[in-house]
mmCIF file of C-alpha atoms in Angstrom:
data_model
loop_
_atom_site.group_PDB
_atom_site.id
_atom_site.type_symbol
_atom_site.label_atom_id
_atom_site.label_comp_id
_atom_site.label_asym_id
_atom_site.label_seq_id
_atom_site.Cartn_x
_atom_site.Cartn_y
_atom_site.Cartn_z
ATOM 1 C CA ILE A 2 -2.841 -19.373 -0.887
ATOM 2 C CA LEU A 3 -4.756 -16.836 1.245
ATOM 3 C CA ALA A 4 -4.028 -13.880 -1.254
ATOM 4 C CA VAL A 5 -5.112 -16.615 -3.739
ATOM 5 C CA VAL A 6 -8.685 -17.307 -2.378
ATOM 6 C CA THR A 7 -9.200 -14.026 -1.073
ATOM 7 C CA ILE A 8 -8.228 -12.030 -4.384
ATOM 8 C CA LEU A 9 -10.440 -14.785 -6.787
ATOM 9 C CA GLY A 10 -13.562 -14.474 -4.357
ATOM 10 C CA GLY A 11 -13.322 -10.569 -4.382
ATOM 11 C CA GLY A 12 -16.307 -8.997 -2.719
ATOM 12 C CA TYR A 13 -16.892 -9.111 0.895
ATOM 13 C CA LEU A 14 -13.838 -11.339 1.506
ATOM 14 C CA LEU A 15 -11.518 -9.521 -0.190
ATOM 15 C CA ALA A 16 -12.929 -6.149 1.554
ATOM 16 C CA ALA A 17 -12.819 -7.412 5.201
ATOM 17 C CA THR A 18 -9.040 -9.040 4.666
ATOM 18 C CA LEU A 19 -7.748 -5.634 2.876
ATOM 19 C CA LEU A 20 -9.366 -4.233 6.378
ATOM 20 C CA PHE A 21 -7.443 -6.407 8.430
ATOM 21 C CA LEU A 22 -4.416 -5.368 6.647
ATOM 22 C CA ALA A 23 -5.295 -2.072 6.692
ATOM 23 C CA LEU A 24 -5.894 -1.502 10.484
ATOM 24 C CA VAL A 25 -2.713 -3.858 10.874
ATOM 25 C CA ALA A 26 -0.850 -1.670 8.777
ATOM 26 C CA TYR A 27 -2.037 1.122 10.589
ATOM 27 C CA ARG A 28 -1.020 -0.281 13.455
ATOM 28 C CA GLU A 29 2.954 -0.319 12.835
ATOM 29 C CA LEU A 30 3.460 2.403 10.824
ATOM 30 C CA MET A 31 1.537 4.753 14.240
ATOM 31 C CA LYS A 32 4.411 2.599 16.311
ATOM 32 C CA ALA A 33 6.840 3.182 13.947
ATOM 33 C CA CYS A 34 6.244 7.189 14.066
ATOM 34 C CA LYS A 35 5.437 6.926 18.274
ATOM 35 C CA LEU A 36 2.325 8.232 18.135
ATOM 36 C CA SER A 37 0.402 5.267 19.375
ATOM 37 C CA GLY A 38 -0.801 4.887 23.561
ATOM 38 C CA GLU A 39 1.568 3.383 26.275
ATOM 39 C CA GLY A 40 0.904 -0.590 26.449
ATOM 40 C CA LYS A 41 -2.338 -1.376 25.500
ATOM 41 C CA LYS A 42 -4.266 1.987 25.782
ATOM 42 C CA LEU A 43 -5.084 3.448 22.493
ATOM 43 C CA SER A 44 -4.102 7.526 21.803
ATOM 44 C CA ALA A 45 -7.405 9.687 20.733
ATOM 45 C CA LEU A 46 -5.192 9.517 17.226
ATOM 46 C CA GLU A 47 -5.304 5.907 16.897
ATOM 47 C CA ILE A 48 -8.386 6.145 17.685
ATOM 48 C CA ASN A 49 -9.940 8.379 15.342
ATOM 49 C CA GLY A 50 -7.855 6.583 12.517
ATOM 50 C CA TYR A 51 -9.375 3.136 13.402
ATOM 51 C CA ILE A 52 -12.933 4.664 13.625
ATOM 52 C CA GLY A 53 -11.745 6.920 9.854
ATOM 53 C CA VAL A 54 -10.036 3.220 7.970
ATOM 54 C CA LEU A 55 -13.178 1.237 9.334
ATOM 55 C CA ALA A 56 -15.605 3.775 8.046
ATOM 56 C CA TYR A 57 -13.235 4.528 4.894
ATOM 57 C CA TYR A 58 -13.919 1.145 3.695
ATOM 58 C CA LEU A 59 -17.251 0.330 4.301
ATOM 59 C CA VAL A 60 -18.114 3.406 2.042
ATOM 60 C CA MET A 61 -15.810 1.482 -0.489
ATOM 61 C CA VAL A 62 -17.686 -1.364 -0.233
ATOM 62 C CA PHE A 63 -21.652 -0.578 0.246
ATOM 63 C CA VAL A 64 -21.269 3.154 -1.930
ATOM 64 C CA PRO A 65 -21.096 2.937 -5.668
ATOM 65 C CA ASP A 66 -20.010 6.311 -5.814
ATOM 66 C CA ARG A 67 -16.199 6.514 -5.666
ATOM 67 C CA ILE A 68 -16.851 10.512 -4.845
ATOM 68 C CA TYR A 69 -17.412 9.667 -0.960
ATOM 69 C CA LEU A 70 -13.744 7.809 -1.033
ATOM 70 C CA PHE A 71 -12.678 11.206 -1.171
ATOM 71 C CA LEU A 72 -14.888 12.584 1.123
ATOM 72 C CA ALA A 73 -14.064 10.292 3.374
ATOM 73 C CA VAL A 74 -10.793 10.435 3.706
ATOM 74 C CA VAL A 75 -11.247 14.301 4.053
ATOM 75 C CA LEU A 76 -13.375 13.250 7.134
ATOM 76 C CA ILE A 77 -10.719 11.391 8.965
ATOM 77 C CA LEU A 78 -8.772 14.558 8.190
ATOM 78 C CA ILE A 79 -11.055 16.692 9.964
ATOM 79 C CA GLY A 80 -11.486 13.957 12.969
ATOM 80 C CA PHE A 81 -7.306 14.823 13.324
ATOM 81 C CA MET A 82 -7.858 18.358 13.184
ATOM 82 C CA PHE A 83 -10.920 18.340 15.677
ATOM 83 C CA ILE A 84 -8.273 16.095 18.486
ATOM 84 C CA TYR A 85 -5.284 18.822 17.578
ATOM 85 C CA VAL A 86 -7.633 21.945 18.776
ATOM 86 C CA PHE A 87 -9.244 20.641 21.444
ATOM 87 C CA SER A 88 -6.934 18.661 23.155
ATOM 88 C CA PHE A 89 -4.369 21.787 22.399
ATOM 89 C CA PRO A 90 -1.121 21.783 23.318
ATOM 90 C CA LYS A 91 -1.156 17.876 23.862
ATOM 91 C CA TYR A 92 -0.105 17.223 19.955
ATOM 92 C CA HIS A 93 1.791 18.830 18.174
ATOM 93 C CA SER A 94 1.140 19.629 13.978
ATOM 94 C CA ASP A 95 3.942 17.408 13.299
ATOM 95 C CA GLN A 96 1.482 14.215 15.601
ATOM 96 C CA ILE A 97 -1.323 15.237 13.619
ATOM 97 C CA MET A 98 0.209 15.545 10.250
ATOM 98 C CA SER A 99 1.919 11.987 10.447
ATOM 99 C CA ALA A 100 -1.184 10.323 12.098
ATOM 100 C CA PHE A 101 -3.075 11.688 8.962
ATOM 101 C CA PHE A 102 0.120 10.161 6.676
ATOM 102 C CA CYS A 103 -0.442 6.989 8.526
ATOM 103 C CA VAL A 104 -3.939 6.434 7.244
ATOM 104 C CA ALA A 105 -3.285 7.469 3.451
ATOM 105 C CA TYR A 106 -0.097 6.033 3.159
ATOM 106 C CA ALA A 107 -1.290 2.317 4.214
ATOM 107 C CA PRO A 108 -4.900 1.779 4.721
ATOM 108 C CA VAL A 109 -6.414 4.110 1.611
ATOM 109 C CA MET A 110 -3.430 2.911 -0.854
ATOM 110 C CA LEU A 111 -4.154 -0.617 0.242
ATOM 111 C CA SER A 112 -7.558 -0.208 -0.837
ATOM 112 C CA PHE A 113 -7.397 -0.107 -4.306
ATOM 113 C CA ILE A 114 -6.237 -3.480 -4.550
ATOM 114 C CA TYR A 115 -10.420 -4.130 -3.959
ATOM 115 C CA LEU A 116 -11.256 -1.136 -6.589
ATOM 116 C CA VAL A 117 -9.024 -2.765 -9.088
ATOM 117 C CA ARG A 118 -10.642 -5.821 -8.426
ATOM 118 C CA GLU A 119 -14.105 -4.292 -8.756
ATOM 119 C CA LEU A 120 -13.242 -3.301 -12.172
ATOM 120 C CA PRO A 121 -14.456 -5.177 -15.536
ATOM 121 C CA TYR A 122 -11.849 -7.998 -16.003
ATOM 122 C CA GLY A 123 -10.588 -6.949 -12.314
ATOM 123 C CA VAL A 124 -10.334 -10.227 -12.105
ATOM 124 C CA TYR A 125 -7.358 -10.775 -14.426
ATOM 125 C CA THR A 126 -6.329 -7.126 -13.581
ATOM 126 C CA VAL A 127 -6.100 -7.064 -9.809
ATOM 127 C CA TRP A 128 -2.967 -9.933 -10.451
ATOM 128 C CA MET A 129 -0.751 -7.177 -12.518
ATOM 129 C CA ILE A 130 -0.347 -5.465 -9.049
ATOM 130 C CA PHE A 131 1.173 -8.500 -7.282
ATOM 131 C CA ILE A 132 3.183 -9.325 -10.959
ATOM 132 C CA SER A 133 4.190 -6.012 -11.570
ATOM 133 C CA SER A 134 5.828 -5.567 -7.297
ATOM 134 C CA TRP A 135 6.914 -9.522 -6.435
ATOM 135 C CA ILE A 136 8.616 -10.333 -10.108
ATOM 136 C CA CYS A 137 9.978 -7.158 -10.612
ATOM 137 C CA ASP A 138 11.710 -7.388 -7.154
ATOM 138 C CA THR A 139 13.217 -10.758 -8.048
ATOM 139 C CA CYS A 140 14.235 -9.731 -11.503
ATOM 140 C CA ALA A 141 16.025 -6.376 -10.150
ATOM 141 C CA TYR A 142 17.417 -8.794 -7.566
ATOM 142 C CA LEU A 143 19.109 -11.141 -10.243
ATOM 143 C CA THR A 144 20.055 -8.726 -12.709
ATOM 144 C CA GLY A 145 22.046 -6.343 -9.768
ATOM 145 C CA ILE A 146 23.644 -9.392 -8.481
ATOM 146 C CA CYS A 147 25.079 -10.164 -12.484
ATOM 147 C CA ILE A 148 25.729 -6.903 -14.015
ATOM 148 C CA GLY A 149 24.444 -4.294 -11.112
ATOM 149 C CA LYS A 150 27.723 -1.691 -10.803
ATOM 150 C CA HIS A 151 26.341 1.843 -10.528
ATOM 151 C CA LYS A 152 23.818 2.424 -7.314
ATOM 152 C CA LEU A 153 20.590 3.318 -7.321
ATOM 153 C CA ALA A 154 20.084 4.688 -3.253
ATOM 154 C CA PRO A 155 23.662 4.438 -2.366
ATOM 155 C CA ILE A 156 22.708 6.200 0.696
ATOM 156 C CA LEU A 157 19.162 4.299 1.455
ATOM 157 C CA SER A 158 19.880 0.738 0.055
ATOM 158 C CA PRO A 159 23.306 0.203 -0.910
ATOM 159 C CA LYS A 160 22.568 -2.754 -2.671
ATOM 160 C CA LYS A 161 20.632 -1.709 -5.036
ATOM 161 C CA SER A 162 22.064 -0.923 -8.528
ATOM 162 C CA ILE A 163 20.081 1.364 -11.723
ATOM 163 C CA GLU A 164 20.830 -1.990 -13.602
ATOM 164 C CA GLY A 165 18.772 -4.030 -11.163
ATOM 165 C CA GLY A 166 16.224 -1.794 -11.344
ATOM 166 C CA ILE A 167 16.012 -1.412 -15.330
ATOM 167 C CA GLY A 168 15.932 -5.367 -15.047
ATOM 168 C CA GLY A 169 12.988 -5.619 -12.500
ATOM 169 C CA ILE A 170 11.173 -3.100 -15.128
ATOM 170 C CA VAL A 171 11.779 -5.420 -18.055
ATOM 171 C CA GLY A 172 11.061 -8.436 -16.008
ATOM 172 C CA ALA A 173 7.513 -6.884 -15.069
ATOM 173 C CA ALA A 174 6.659 -6.212 -18.664
ATOM 174 C CA LEU A 175 7.574 -9.039 -20.349
ATOM 175 C CA LEU A 176 5.616 -11.488 -17.439
ATOM 176 C CA GLY A 177 2.930 -9.005 -18.317
ATOM 177 C CA GLY A 178 3.233 -9.103 -21.479
ATOM 178 C CA ILE A 179 2.942 -13.140 -21.310
ATOM 179 C CA TYR A 180 0.256 -12.902 -18.735
ATOM 180 C CA GLY A 181 -1.632 -10.799 -21.496
ATOM 181 C CA MET A 182 -1.308 -13.316 -24.261
ATOM 182 C CA VAL A 183 -2.502 -16.178 -21.770
ATOM 183 C CA PHE A 184 -5.744 -14.818 -20.895
ATOM 184 C CA ASP A 185 -6.128 -12.722 -24.037
ATOM 185 C CA LEU A 186 -6.555 -9.367 -22.823
ATOM 186 C CA ASP A 187 -4.968 -6.041 -24.120
ATOM 187 C CA ILE A 188 -1.135 -7.419 -24.398
ATOM 188 C CA ARG A 189 -0.133 -3.665 -24.642
ATOM 189 C CA GLY A 190 -1.882 -2.351 -21.786
ATOM 190 C CA CYS A 191 -0.585 -5.435 -19.320
ATOM 191 C CA VAL A 192 3.259 -4.336 -20.379
ATOM 192 C CA ILE A 193 2.156 -0.621 -20.159
ATOM 193 C CA LEU A 194 0.590 -1.756 -16.547
ATOM 194 C CA CYS A 195 3.438 -3.477 -15.431
ATOM 195 C CA ALA A 196 6.013 -1.821 -16.300
ATOM 196 C CA ALA A 197 4.808 1.447 -14.838
ATOM 197 C CA GLY A 198 3.797 -0.810 -11.701
ATOM 198 C CA GLY A 199 7.119 -2.283 -11.664
ATOM 199 C CA ALA A 200 8.980 0.822 -11.874
ATOM 200 C CA VAL A 201 6.732 2.439 -8.826
ATOM 201 C CA SER A 202 6.882 -0.798 -6.626
ATOM 202 C CA GLN A 203 10.779 0.177 -6.143
ATOM 203 C CA ILE A 204 10.236 3.366 -4.775
ATOM 204 C CA GLY A 205 7.287 1.899 -2.837
ATOM 205 C CA ASP A 206 10.297 -0.501 -1.016
ATOM 206 C CA LEU A 207 12.442 2.325 -0.829
ATOM 207 C CA ALA A 208 10.444 4.607 0.754
ATOM 208 C CA ALA A 209 9.335 2.166 3.578
ATOM 209 C CA SER A 210 12.943 1.471 4.090
ATOM 210 C CA ALA A 211 13.525 5.192 4.463
ATOM 211 C CA ILE A 212 10.487 5.656 7.197
ATOM 212 C CA LYS A 213 12.710 2.696 8.805
ATOM 213 C CA ARG A 214 15.646 4.257 8.986
ATOM 214 C CA ASN A 215 14.193 7.425 10.096
ATOM 215 C CA HIS A 216 13.009 5.979 13.195
ATOM 216 C CA ASN A 217 15.433 3.396 13.294
ATOM 217 C CA ILE A 218 13.942 0.014 13.237
ATOM 218 C CA LYS A 219 14.555 -3.319 11.399
ATOM 219 C CA ASP A 220 11.438 -4.718 10.923
ATOM 220 C CA TYR A 221 7.477 -2.660 11.035
ATOM 221 C CA GLY A 222 6.243 -5.763 13.114
ATOM 222 C CA HIS A 223 6.650 -9.767 13.643
ATOM 223 C CA LEU A 224 3.282 -10.801 11.889
ATOM 224 C CA ILE A 225 4.804 -12.791 9.132
ATOM 225 C CA PRO A 226 7.280 -15.126 10.208
ATOM 226 C CA ALA A 227 10.649 -14.679 7.946
ATOM 227 C CA HIS A 228 9.335 -11.133 6.365
ATOM 228 C CA GLY A 229 8.181 -8.811 9.300
ATOM 229 C CA GLY A 230 4.970 -6.965 9.302
ATOM 230 C CA ILE A 231 2.087 -5.949 6.828
ATOM 231 C CA LEU A 232 4.381 -3.160 5.525
ATOM 232 C CA ASP A 233 7.167 -4.982 5.370
ATOM 233 C CA ARG A 234 5.617 -7.407 2.935
ATOM 234 C CA PHE A 235 3.108 -5.020 1.080
ATOM 235 C CA ASP A 236 5.487 -1.825 0.932
ATOM 236 C CA SER A 237 5.885 -2.004 -2.911
ATOM 237 C CA VAL A 238 2.290 -3.389 -3.955
ATOM 238 C CA ILE A 239 1.039 -0.587 -1.680
ATOM 239 C CA PHE A 240 2.701 2.299 -3.993
ATOM 240 C CA THR A 241 1.494 -0.111 -7.114
ATOM 241 C CA ALA A 242 -1.860 -0.700 -6.519
ATOM 242 C CA PRO A 243 -3.050 2.824 -6.542
ATOM 243 C CA VAL A 244 -1.229 3.309 -10.150
ATOM 244 C CA ILE A 245 -2.432 0.133 -11.583
ATOM 245 C CA TYR A 246 -5.692 1.145 -10.874
ATOM 246 C CA ALA A 247 -4.995 4.557 -12.329
ATOM 247 C CA LEU A 248 -3.569 3.108 -15.884
ATOM 248 C CA ALA A 249 -6.550 0.323 -15.696
ATOM 249 C CA ILE A 250 -9.199 2.565 -15.899
ATOM 250 C CA THR A 251 -7.441 4.738 -18.684
ATOM 251 C CA LEU A 252 -5.815 2.185 -20.837
ATOM 252 C CA MET A 253 -7.932 -1.335 -20.552
#
C-alpha cells in the first residue's frame, strides 16, 4: 500500500520516501561492514555519508540537470578522502573504499526509482522495476522447484538453479509484455526492460547474500517484519532500477 501511494504520488513524496529508505539502507550496510560508531555515536565516515546522501537527494529533486548528480557523488568521495587524510592513520584505505561503496550501492542506486518515475510515461515505466524484480523472483522459485537441476551459484546460494533463473527472466518478460498491452505501451520495449531487469535482479539478490556471507550476518536489519532490513527486501530492486532507467531512456 505504501509503495502504491508513494509511487503514484511521485514528486516530493516519493523522493522523501526513497531518502528515508536510502539512509536506513546506508546505516544497515555500514553496520554490516563494521564502519559505524560505537553505540549511538556516529563515526566521521557515517556523518559524511549521511550528509552526502541528503545532498545527493536534494540535488536530484531540485536541480534539473542530471550531470550534477554525478558531481554530488564525486564530492561525497572527496569528503571521505578528506577524512582519510586529516585523521590518518585512524582509517585504513579499505574502510574508506567500503564507506564510499555503502553510499553508491544502496542510496545512489535506489534513487533511480525516482529518476524513472520522472521520465515521460514514468508513472507506467516505474512499475517495471518491481515487475522485473519481484515477479522474476517468484517465477524463478516456482521453476526451480519444478525443473531446477543445475546450480546457479552452488556455494553462495545452493537452492538457486540455472533453470529457475531462466524461468524467472521468461516470467518477468511475459508479464512485462502483458503489462505493455494493458496500458498501451511499447510491448517490445516492455518485454526487453522486464527481461533485462529480471536478469540483473538475480545478480542483486546474490550480491546482497554474498555481502552477508562475508560479514557473517543473517539479516541486514529488523525494520520490516518477516523480511529483515531495507537491503533484505530491496536487494534486487537496487540493481534493477538503474538498468530500467538506462533502457527506458534508450528504448522508450
